[in-house]
Amino acid sequence: MPNYDLYVCTRSRRTKYPRSLNLPSLEAAHEVALRLARILVEGRSCWNGLAIASYDDFTVEAANEAGQIVLTIPGRWMWAYLVQSQANANHNRPRA
């Protein structure tokens, strides 16, 4: 199985996820990168104090074993997910 490294990039820094991920495919790396971006947008991250939910100018990158960036997920894509999640949560809330 190939190894992938994940990075969160902002204007001022590029932070590597603490460990490499042994994943079966690029599609699996894509799913993990999307999950990380969602967590960052939702403000649930405690990773190195990296709380970037207040803005959308970040990307999550995945690099293969050779160090080449094989996918990039812009944080602004996750804002639509967050808005939809909040709308669903409000819609599914029981009424008093």
XYZ file of C-alpha atoms in Angstrom, residues 46-81:
36
model
C -6.571 20.647 18.241
C -3.633 19.862 15.982
C -0.761 22.268 16.747
C -3.267 24.979 17.604
C -4.282 25.041 13.951
C -7.733 26.580 14.120
C -8.588 28.089 10.771
C -12.364 27.958 10.749
C -12.555 31.747 10.686
C -11.313 31.939 7.100
C -11.191 29.774 4.026
C -7.755 30.510 2.597
C -6.192 27.127 3.310
C -5.633 23.975 1.340
C -5.141 20.366 2.307
C -2.552 18.632 0.162
C -1.638 14.973 -0.153
C 1.839 13.974 -1.276
C 2.823 10.525 -2.479
C 5.917 8.586 -1.383
C 8.055 10.526 -3.888
C 6.965 13.813 -2.283
C 4.858 14.897 -5.259
C 1.563 16.637 -4.484
C -1.084 14.341 -5.946
C -4.202 16.198 -4.788
C -5.186 19.552 -3.348
C -8.427 20.439 -1.582
C -9.159 24.160 -1.192
C -10.745 25.015 2.148
C -13.351 27.185 0.442
C -14.932 23.988 -0.909
C -15.681 22.943 2.658
C -17.758 26.031 3.478
C -20.646 24.712 1.386
C -20.420 21.459 3.342
